[in-house]
PDB file of C-alpha atoms in Angstrom:
ATOM      1  CA  MET A  12     -18.098  -6.785  -3.512  1.00  0.00           C
ATOM      2  CA  THR A  13     -18.134  -2.994  -4.725  1.00  0.00           C
ATOM      3  CA  GLU A  14     -18.183  -1.913  -7.906  1.00  0.00           C
ATOM      4  CA  THR A  15     -15.208  -1.137  -9.024  1.00  0.00           C
ATOM      5  CA  VAL A  16     -14.504   2.920  -8.589  1.00  0.00           C
ATOM      6  CA  LYS A  17     -11.647   4.875 -11.018  1.00  0.00           C
ATOM      7  CA  ILE A  18      -9.908   7.149  -8.503  1.00  0.00           C
ATOM      8  CA  GLU A  19      -7.141   9.495  -9.566  1.00  0.00           C
ATOM      9  CA  ASN A  20      -4.538  11.385  -7.101  1.00  0.00           C
ATOM     10  CA  THR A  21      -6.122  14.676  -7.632  1.00  0.00           C
ATOM     11  CA  GLY A  22      -9.574  13.043  -5.772  1.00  0.00           C
ATOM     12  CA  TYR A  23     -11.688  12.202  -8.386  1.00  0.00           C
ATOM     13  CA  GLY A  24     -13.391   9.516  -7.326  1.00  0.00           C
ATOM     14  CA  MET A  25     -12.843   9.437  -3.461  1.00  0.00           C
ATOM     15  CA  ALA A  26     -15.773  10.049  -2.490  1.00  0.00           C
ATOM     16  CA  ALA A  27     -17.327   7.379  -5.151  1.00  0.00           C
ATOM     17  CA  ALA A  28     -15.071   5.334  -2.992  1.00  0.00           C
ATOM     18  CA  LEU A  29     -15.672   5.535   0.686  1.00  0.00           C
ATOM     19  CA  ASN A  30     -19.222   5.994  -0.651  1.00  0.00           C
ATOM     20  CA  ALA A  31     -19.018   2.135  -1.438  1.00  0.00           C
ATOM     21  CA  VAL A  32     -17.077   1.520   1.060  1.00  0.00           C
ATOM     22  CA  GLU A  33     -19.325   2.530   3.764  1.00  0.00           C
ATOM     23  CA  LYS A  34     -22.395   0.468   1.582  1.00  0.00           C
ATOM     24  CA  LEU A  35     -20.749  -2.880   1.871  1.00  0.00           C
ATOM     25  CA  ALA A  36     -20.060  -2.259   5.631  1.00  0.00           C
ATOM     26  CA  GLU A  37     -24.177  -2.063   6.091  1.00  0.00           C
ATOM     27  CA  ASP A  38     -24.551  -4.975   3.168  1.00  0.00           C
ATOM     28  CA  VAL A  39     -22.608  -7.316   5.975  1.00  0.00           C
ATOM     29  CA  LYS A  40     -23.886  -5.759   9.138  1.00  0.00           C
ATOM     30  CA  LEU A  41     -21.123  -4.315  10.780  1.00  0.00           C
ATOM     31  CA  THR A  42     -21.338  -2.185  13.517  1.00  0.00           C
ATOM     32  CA  LYS A  43     -21.244   1.403  13.208  1.00  0.00           C
ATOM     33  CA  LYS A  44     -17.647   1.033  15.365  1.00  0.00           C
ATOM     34  CA  GLU A  45     -16.498  -1.384  12.337  1.00  0.00           C
ATOM     35  CA  GLY A  46     -18.007   0.435   9.587  1.00  0.00           C
ATOM     36  CA  LEU A  47     -16.412   3.674  10.511  1.00  0.00           C
ATOM     37  CA  ARG A  48     -12.739   1.718  10.904  1.00  0.00           C
ATOM     38  CA  LEU A  49     -13.630   0.510   8.345  1.00  0.00           C
ATOM     39  CA  ARG A  50     -13.949   3.517   6.391  1.00  0.00           C
ATOM     40  CA  LEU A  51     -11.156   5.075   8.246  1.00  0.00           C
ATOM     41  CA  LEU A  52      -8.185   2.799   6.343  1.00  0.00           C
ATOM     42  CA  ALA A  53     -10.152   3.005   3.308  1.00  0.00           C
ATOM     43  CA  GLU A  54      -9.211   6.971   3.842  1.00  0.00           C
ATOM     44  CA  GLU A  55      -6.051   6.106   5.053  1.00  0.00           C
ATOM     45  CA  MET A  56      -5.532   4.921   1.097  1.00  0.00           C
ATOM     46  CA  MET A  57      -7.058   7.504  -0.153  1.00  0.00           C
ATOM     47  CA  GLY A  58      -4.458  10.154   1.583  1.00  0.00           C
ATOM     48  CA  MET A  59      -1.327   7.229   0.408  1.00  0.00           C
ATOM     49  CA  ILE A  60      -3.357   7.829  -3.344  1.00  0.00           C
ATOM     50  CA  ARG A  61      -3.187  11.606  -2.813  1.00  0.00           C
ATOM     51  CA  GLY A  62       0.594  11.767  -1.963  1.00  0.00           C
ATOM     52  CA  ILE A  63       1.581  10.257  -5.319  1.00  0.00           C
ATOM     53  CA  VAL A  64       3.571  12.071  -7.551  1.00  0.00           C
ATOM     54  CA  GLY A  65       2.554  12.733 -11.633  1.00  0.00           C
ATOM     55  CA  ARG A  66      -0.670  11.838 -13.175  1.00  0.00           C
ATOM     56  CA  PHE A  67      -1.833   8.546 -11.455  1.00  0.00           C
ATOM     57  CA  GLY A  68      -5.140   7.195 -12.023  1.00  0.00           C
ATOM     58  CA  ALA A  69      -6.019   3.108 -10.917  1.00  0.00           C
ATOM     59  CA  GLU A  70      -9.195   1.346  -9.536  1.00  0.00           C
ATOM     60  CA  PHE A  71     -10.713   0.475  -6.184  1.00  0.00           C
ATOM     61  CA  TRP A  72     -12.897  -1.847  -4.802  1.00  0.00           C
ATOM     62  CA  ALA A  73     -13.289  -3.221  -1.270  1.00  0.00           C
ATOM     63  CA  GLU A  74     -14.338  -6.529  -0.905  1.00  0.00           C
ATOM     64  CA  GLU A  75     -15.797  -9.698   1.510  1.00  0.00           C
ATOM     65  CA  ASN A  76     -14.749 -12.661   2.757  1.00  0.00           C
ATOM     66  CA  GLY A  77     -17.162 -13.677   5.908  1.00  0.00           C
ATOM     67  CA  ARG A  78     -15.956 -10.996   8.475  1.00  0.00           C
ATOM     68  CA  GLU A  79     -12.728 -10.372   6.524  1.00  0.00           C
ATOM     69  CA  MET A  80     -13.402  -7.185   4.743  1.00  0.00           C
ATOM     70  CA  GLN A  81     -10.456  -6.397   1.587  1.00  0.00           C
ATOM     71  CA  LEU A  82      -9.654  -2.867   0.532  1.00  0.00           C
ATOM     72  CA  CYS A  83      -8.432  -3.215  -2.750  1.00  0.00           C
ATOM     73  CA  LEU A  84      -6.036  -0.718  -5.473  1.00  0.00           C
ATOM     74  CA  LYS A  85      -4.932  -1.597  -8.880  1.00  0.00           C
ATOM     75  CA  ALA A  86      -2.740   0.394 -11.363  1.00  0.00           C
ATOM     76  CA  ASP A  87      -1.200  -0.074 -14.805  1.00  0.00           C
ATOM     77  CA  ALA A  88       2.905  -0.400 -13.884  1.00  0.00           C
ATOM     78  CA  HIS A  89       4.052   0.537 -17.214  1.00  0.00           C
ATOM     79  CA  ILE A  90       3.694   3.953 -16.122  1.00  0.00           C
ATOM     80  CA  ASP A  91       4.651   7.233 -18.404  1.00  0.00           C
ATOM     81  CA  LEU A  92       8.038   8.386 -19.315  1.00  0.00           C
ATOM     82  CA  GLU A  93       6.665  11.981 -17.111  1.00  0.00           C
ATOM     83  CA  GLN A  94       5.319  10.248 -14.002  1.00  0.00           C
ATOM     84  CA  ARG A  95       8.826   8.427 -14.036  1.00  0.00           C
ATOM     85  CA  ASN A  96      10.654  11.146 -14.193  1.00  0.00           C
ATOM     86  CA  GLN A  97       8.935  13.120 -11.806  1.00  0.00           C
ATOM     87  CA  LEU A  98       9.393   9.723  -9.144  1.00  0.00           C
ATOM     88  CA  LEU A  99      12.681   9.422  -9.771  1.00  0.00           C
ATOM     89  CA  ALA A 100      13.584  12.694  -9.412  1.00  0.00           C
ATOM     90  CA  VAL A 101      11.992  12.641  -6.187  1.00  0.00           C
ATOM     91  CA  SER A 102      13.627   9.287  -5.270  1.00  0.00           C
ATOM     92  CA  SER A 103      16.786  10.557  -5.980  1.00  0.00           C
ATOM     93  CA  SER A 104      16.222  14.339  -3.837  1.00  0.00           C
ATOM     94  CA  GLY A 105      15.938  12.173  -0.774  1.00  0.00           C
ATOM     95  CA  LYS A 106      12.269  13.459  -0.566  1.00  0.00           C
ATOM     96  CA  ASN A 107      11.261   9.222  -0.299  1.00  0.00           C
ATOM     97  CA  GLN A 108      13.635   9.025   2.780  1.00  0.00           C
ATOM     98  CA  ALA A 109      12.430  11.761   4.637  1.00  0.00           C
ATOM     99  CA  GLU A 110       8.762  10.471   4.693  1.00  0.00           C
ATOM    100  CA  LYS A 111       8.503   9.019   8.093  1.00  0.00           C
ATOM    101  CA  SER A 112       5.288   7.533   8.263  1.00  0.00           C
ATOM    102  CA  PHE A 113       3.633   4.613   8.001  1.00  0.00           C
ATOM    103  CA  MET A 114       1.917   5.213   4.471  1.00  0.00           C
ATOM    104  CA  GLY A 115       4.505   6.835   3.449  1.00  0.00           C
ATOM    105  CA  LYS A 116       6.859   4.314   3.320  1.00  0.00           C
ATOM    106  CA  VAL A 117       3.821   1.896   2.233  1.00  0.00           C
ATOM    107  CA  ARG A 118       3.419   5.288  -0.817  1.00  0.00           C
ATOM    108  CA  GLY A 119       7.124   4.445  -1.523  1.00  0.00           C
ATOM    109  CA  ILE A 120       7.400   1.067  -2.400  1.00  0.00           C
ATOM    110  CA  PHE A 121       4.380   1.310  -3.851  1.00  0.00           C
ATOM    111  CA  GLU A 122       5.470   4.505  -6.453  1.00  0.00           C
ATOM    112  CA  LEU A 123       9.235   1.716  -6.650  1.00  0.00           C
ATOM    113  CA  TYR A 124       7.234  -0.956  -7.628  1.00  0.00           C
ATOM    114  CA  LEU A 125       5.201   1.480 -10.193  1.00  0.00           C
ATOM    115  CA  MET A 126       8.882   2.639 -11.658  1.00  0.00           C
ATOM    116  CA  THR A 127      11.047  -0.510 -11.585  1.00  0.00           C
ATOM    117  CA  TYR A 128       8.789  -3.101 -13.538  1.00  0.00           C
ATOM    118  CA  GLU A 129      11.255  -3.204 -16.269  1.00  0.00           C
ATOM    119  CA  ALA A 130      13.736  -4.008 -13.349  1.00  0.00           C
ATOM    120  CA  ASP A 131      15.608  -1.268 -14.023  1.00  0.00           C
ATOM    121  CA  TRP A 132      16.911  -0.476 -10.230  1.00  0.00           C
ATOM    122  CA  GLN A 133      20.171   1.077 -11.573  1.00  0.00           C
ATOM    123  CA  TYR A 134      18.532   4.040 -11.178  1.00  0.00           C
ATOM    124  CA  MET A 135      17.147   3.963  -7.971  1.00  0.00           C
ATOM    125  CA  ASP A 136      18.935   4.723  -4.398  1.00  0.00           C
ATOM    126  CA  LEU A 137      17.399   1.695  -2.696  1.00  0.00           C
ATOM    127  CA  ASN A 138      20.097   2.028   0.325  1.00  0.00           C
ATOM    128  CA  SER A 139      16.556   4.367   0.930  1.00  0.00           C
ATOM    129  CA  TYR A 140      14.762   1.334   1.568  1.00  0.00           C
ATOM    130  CA  PRO A 141      15.052  -1.233   3.767  1.00  0.00           C
ATOM    131  CA  MET A 142      15.794  -4.696   2.390  1.00  0.00           C
ATOM    132  CA  TYR A 143      12.001  -6.122   3.649  1.00  0.00           C
ATOM    133  CA  TYR A 144      10.701  -3.302   1.498  1.00  0.00           C
ATOM    134  CA  TYR A 145      11.468  -4.544  -1.958  1.00  0.00           C
ATOM    135  CA  GLY A 146      12.206  -7.405  -3.672  1.00  0.00           C
ATOM    136  CA  ASP A 147      11.259 -10.390  -5.415  1.00  0.00           C
ATOM    137  CA  ALA A 148       8.336 -12.393  -3.944  1.00  0.00           C
ATOM    138  CA  GLY A 149       9.613 -14.809  -1.558  1.00  0.00           C
ATOM    139  CA  ASN A 150       7.136 -18.122  -1.081  1.00  0.00           C
ATOM    140  CA  MET A 151       4.315 -16.261   0.277  1.00  0.00           C
ATOM    141  CA  GLY A 152       3.934 -14.740  -2.509  1.00  0.00           C
ATOM    142  CA  MET A 153       5.019 -16.390  -5.482  1.00  0.00           C
ATOM    143  CA  SER A 154       2.157 -18.603  -4.106  1.00  0.00           C
ATOM    144  CA  MET A 155      -0.225 -15.669  -4.589  1.00  0.00           C
ATOM    145  CA  GLY A 156       0.640 -14.944  -8.221  1.00  0.00           C
ATOM    146  CA  TYR A 157       3.314 -12.245  -7.159  1.00  0.00           C
ATOM    147  CA  GLU A 158       6.320 -11.105  -9.031  1.00  0.00           C
ATOM    148  CA  ARG A 159       7.049  -8.987  -6.510  1.00  0.00           C
ATOM    149  CA  MET A 160       5.329  -9.024  -2.799  1.00  0.00           C
ATOM    150  CA  TRP A 161       6.045  -6.413   0.767  1.00  0.00           C
ATOM    151  CA  SER A 162       3.622  -7.425   3.328  1.00  0.00           C
ATOM    152  CA  LEU A 163       3.308  -5.873   6.669  1.00  0.00           C
ATOM    153  CA  LYS A 164       3.385  -9.495   8.610  1.00  0.00           C
ATOM    154  CA  SER A 165       6.914  -9.434   6.958  1.00  0.00           C
ATOM    155  CA  MET A 166       7.521  -6.292   8.330  1.00  0.00           C
ATOM    156  CA  ARG A 167       6.143  -6.567  12.052  1.00  0.00           C
ATOM    157  CA  ASN A 168       8.388 -10.450  11.970  1.00  0.00           C
ATOM    158  CA  ASP A 169      11.551  -8.864  10.963  1.00  0.00           C
ATOM    159  CA  LEU A 170      10.975  -5.804  13.069  1.00  0.00           C
ATOM    160  CA  ASP A 171       9.938  -6.926  16.372  1.00  0.00           C
ATOM    161  CA  ASN A 172      13.094  -9.535  16.026  1.00  0.00           C
ATOM    162  CA  SER A 173      15.309  -7.468  15.636  1.00  0.00           C
ATOM    163  CA  LYS A 174      13.962  -4.192  17.738  1.00  0.00           C
ATOM    164  CA  ASN A 175      15.600  -4.615  21.163  1.00  0.00           C
ATOM    165  CA  ASN A 176      19.195  -4.838  18.995  1.00  0.00           C
ATOM    166  CA  ASN A 177      18.594  -2.013  15.890  1.00  0.00           C
ATOM    167  CA  ALA A 178      17.911   1.631  17.421  1.00  0.00           C
ATOM    168  CA  GLY A 179      17.029   1.499  13.837  1.00  0.00           C
ATOM    169  CA  ALA A 180      14.610  -1.246  13.724  1.00  0.00           C
ATOM    170  CA  GLU A 181      13.643   0.324  17.706  1.00  0.00           C
ATOM    171  CA  GLU A 182      12.538   3.556  16.016  1.00  0.00           C
ATOM    172  CA  GLU A 183      10.495   2.063  13.455  1.00  0.00           C
ATOM    173  CA  TRP A 184       8.318  -0.509  14.958  1.00  0.00           C
ATOM    174  CA  ASP A 185       7.524   3.458  16.950  1.00  0.00           C
ATOM    175  CA  GLU A 186       6.050   4.805  13.955  1.00  0.00           C
ATOM    176  CA  LEU A 187       4.287   1.646  12.993  1.00  0.00           C
ATOM    177  CA  GLU A 188       2.410   1.771  16.650  1.00  0.00           C
ATOM    178  CA  LYS A 189       1.534   5.341  15.828  1.00  0.00           C
ATOM    179  CA  SER A 190       0.295   4.336  12.324  1.00  0.00           C
ATOM    180  CA  ILE A 191      -3.906   4.029  12.027  1.00  0.00           C
ATOM    181  CA  VAL A 192      -3.341   1.665   9.031  1.00  0.00           C
ATOM    182  CA  GLY A 193      -0.254  -0.678  11.298  1.00  0.00           C
ATOM    183  CA  LYS A 194      -2.898   0.009  14.372  1.00  0.00           C
ATOM    184  CA  LEU A 195      -6.268  -1.919  12.569  1.00  0.00           C
ATOM    185  CA  ALA A 196      -4.781  -3.880   9.698  1.00  0.00           C
ATOM    186  CA  ASP A 197      -4.547  -6.835  10.192  1.00  0.00           C
ATOM    187  CA  GLU A 198      -1.962  -7.274   6.708  1.00  0.00           C
ATOM    188  CA  VAL A 199      -0.851  -5.059   3.915  1.00  0.00           C
ATOM    189  CA  LEU A 200       0.479  -5.873   0.924  1.00  0.00           C
ATOM    190  CA  VAL A 201       2.036  -4.473  -1.641  1.00  0.00           C
ATOM    191  CA  GLY A 202       2.625  -6.829  -5.422  1.00  0.00           C
ATOM    192  CA  VAL A 203       4.019  -7.056  -8.973  1.00  0.00           C
ATOM    193  CA  ARG A 204       1.349  -8.921 -10.698  1.00  0.00           C
ATOM    194  CA  SER A 205       0.919  -9.208 -14.761  1.00  0.00           C
ATOM    195  CA  ARG A 206       2.173  -5.666 -15.342  1.00  0.00           C
ATOM    196  CA  LYS A 207      -0.207  -4.086 -12.405  1.00  0.00           C
ATOM    197  CA  VAL A 208       0.711  -3.156  -8.882  1.00  0.00           C
ATOM    198  CA  GLU A 209      -1.612  -3.806  -6.531  1.00  0.00           C
ATOM    199  CA  LEU A 210      -2.158  -2.338  -2.759  1.00  0.00           C
ATOM    200  CA  ILE A 211      -4.098  -4.958  -0.307  1.00  0.00           C
ATOM    201  CA  ILE A 212      -5.005  -3.606   2.870  1.00  0.00           C
ATOM    202  CA  LYS A 213      -7.492  -6.597   4.827  1.00  0.00           C
ATOM    203  CA  LYS A 214      -9.299  -6.399   8.394  1.00  0.00           C
ATOM    204  CA  LYS A 215     -10.907  -9.256   9.979  1.00  0.00           C
ATOM    205  CA  PHE A 216     -13.872  -7.798  12.230  1.00  0.00           C
TER     206      PHE A 216
END
């Protein structure tokens, strides 16, 4: 496990976070190619953080369980009023709807959880998020201690079941297939637990 690094969407701490990921890859003796893939996933996570609206900071670390690597991010869900208003403005303007990349959508889910811990759903245009992008954690999430949770595996299953007879689902599947994280990651989780929003990217080598 790496040390915990404080990062901000200004870029502060991101170089240290990436260096920590590289060191972990060396410590667990990943091949050069595997190490590059892990760093690439970390870079995608950092890019997502840069896109968050308003002033934003979080804690980042990476850990291993055998050959499974986890990139972890944790932020306070009780955001300040100014940031919340900025996020709401972005949602109401439709900019989140216009975001087509997979990690852009993950960022949208992360932002949604940041500002709706108090269940202020009436302020959100939830029509801009497909059902598998938000909601209660369900059995898997609750077993992991999450109050709300979104899962890449669940999204893949939903899209795989409906892509042949749903044009929108087919488009979403194509976007997922084009995504670096969608191709490389085994799982991506976004969850709310004890007033914290967590993002975890898992990759087994």
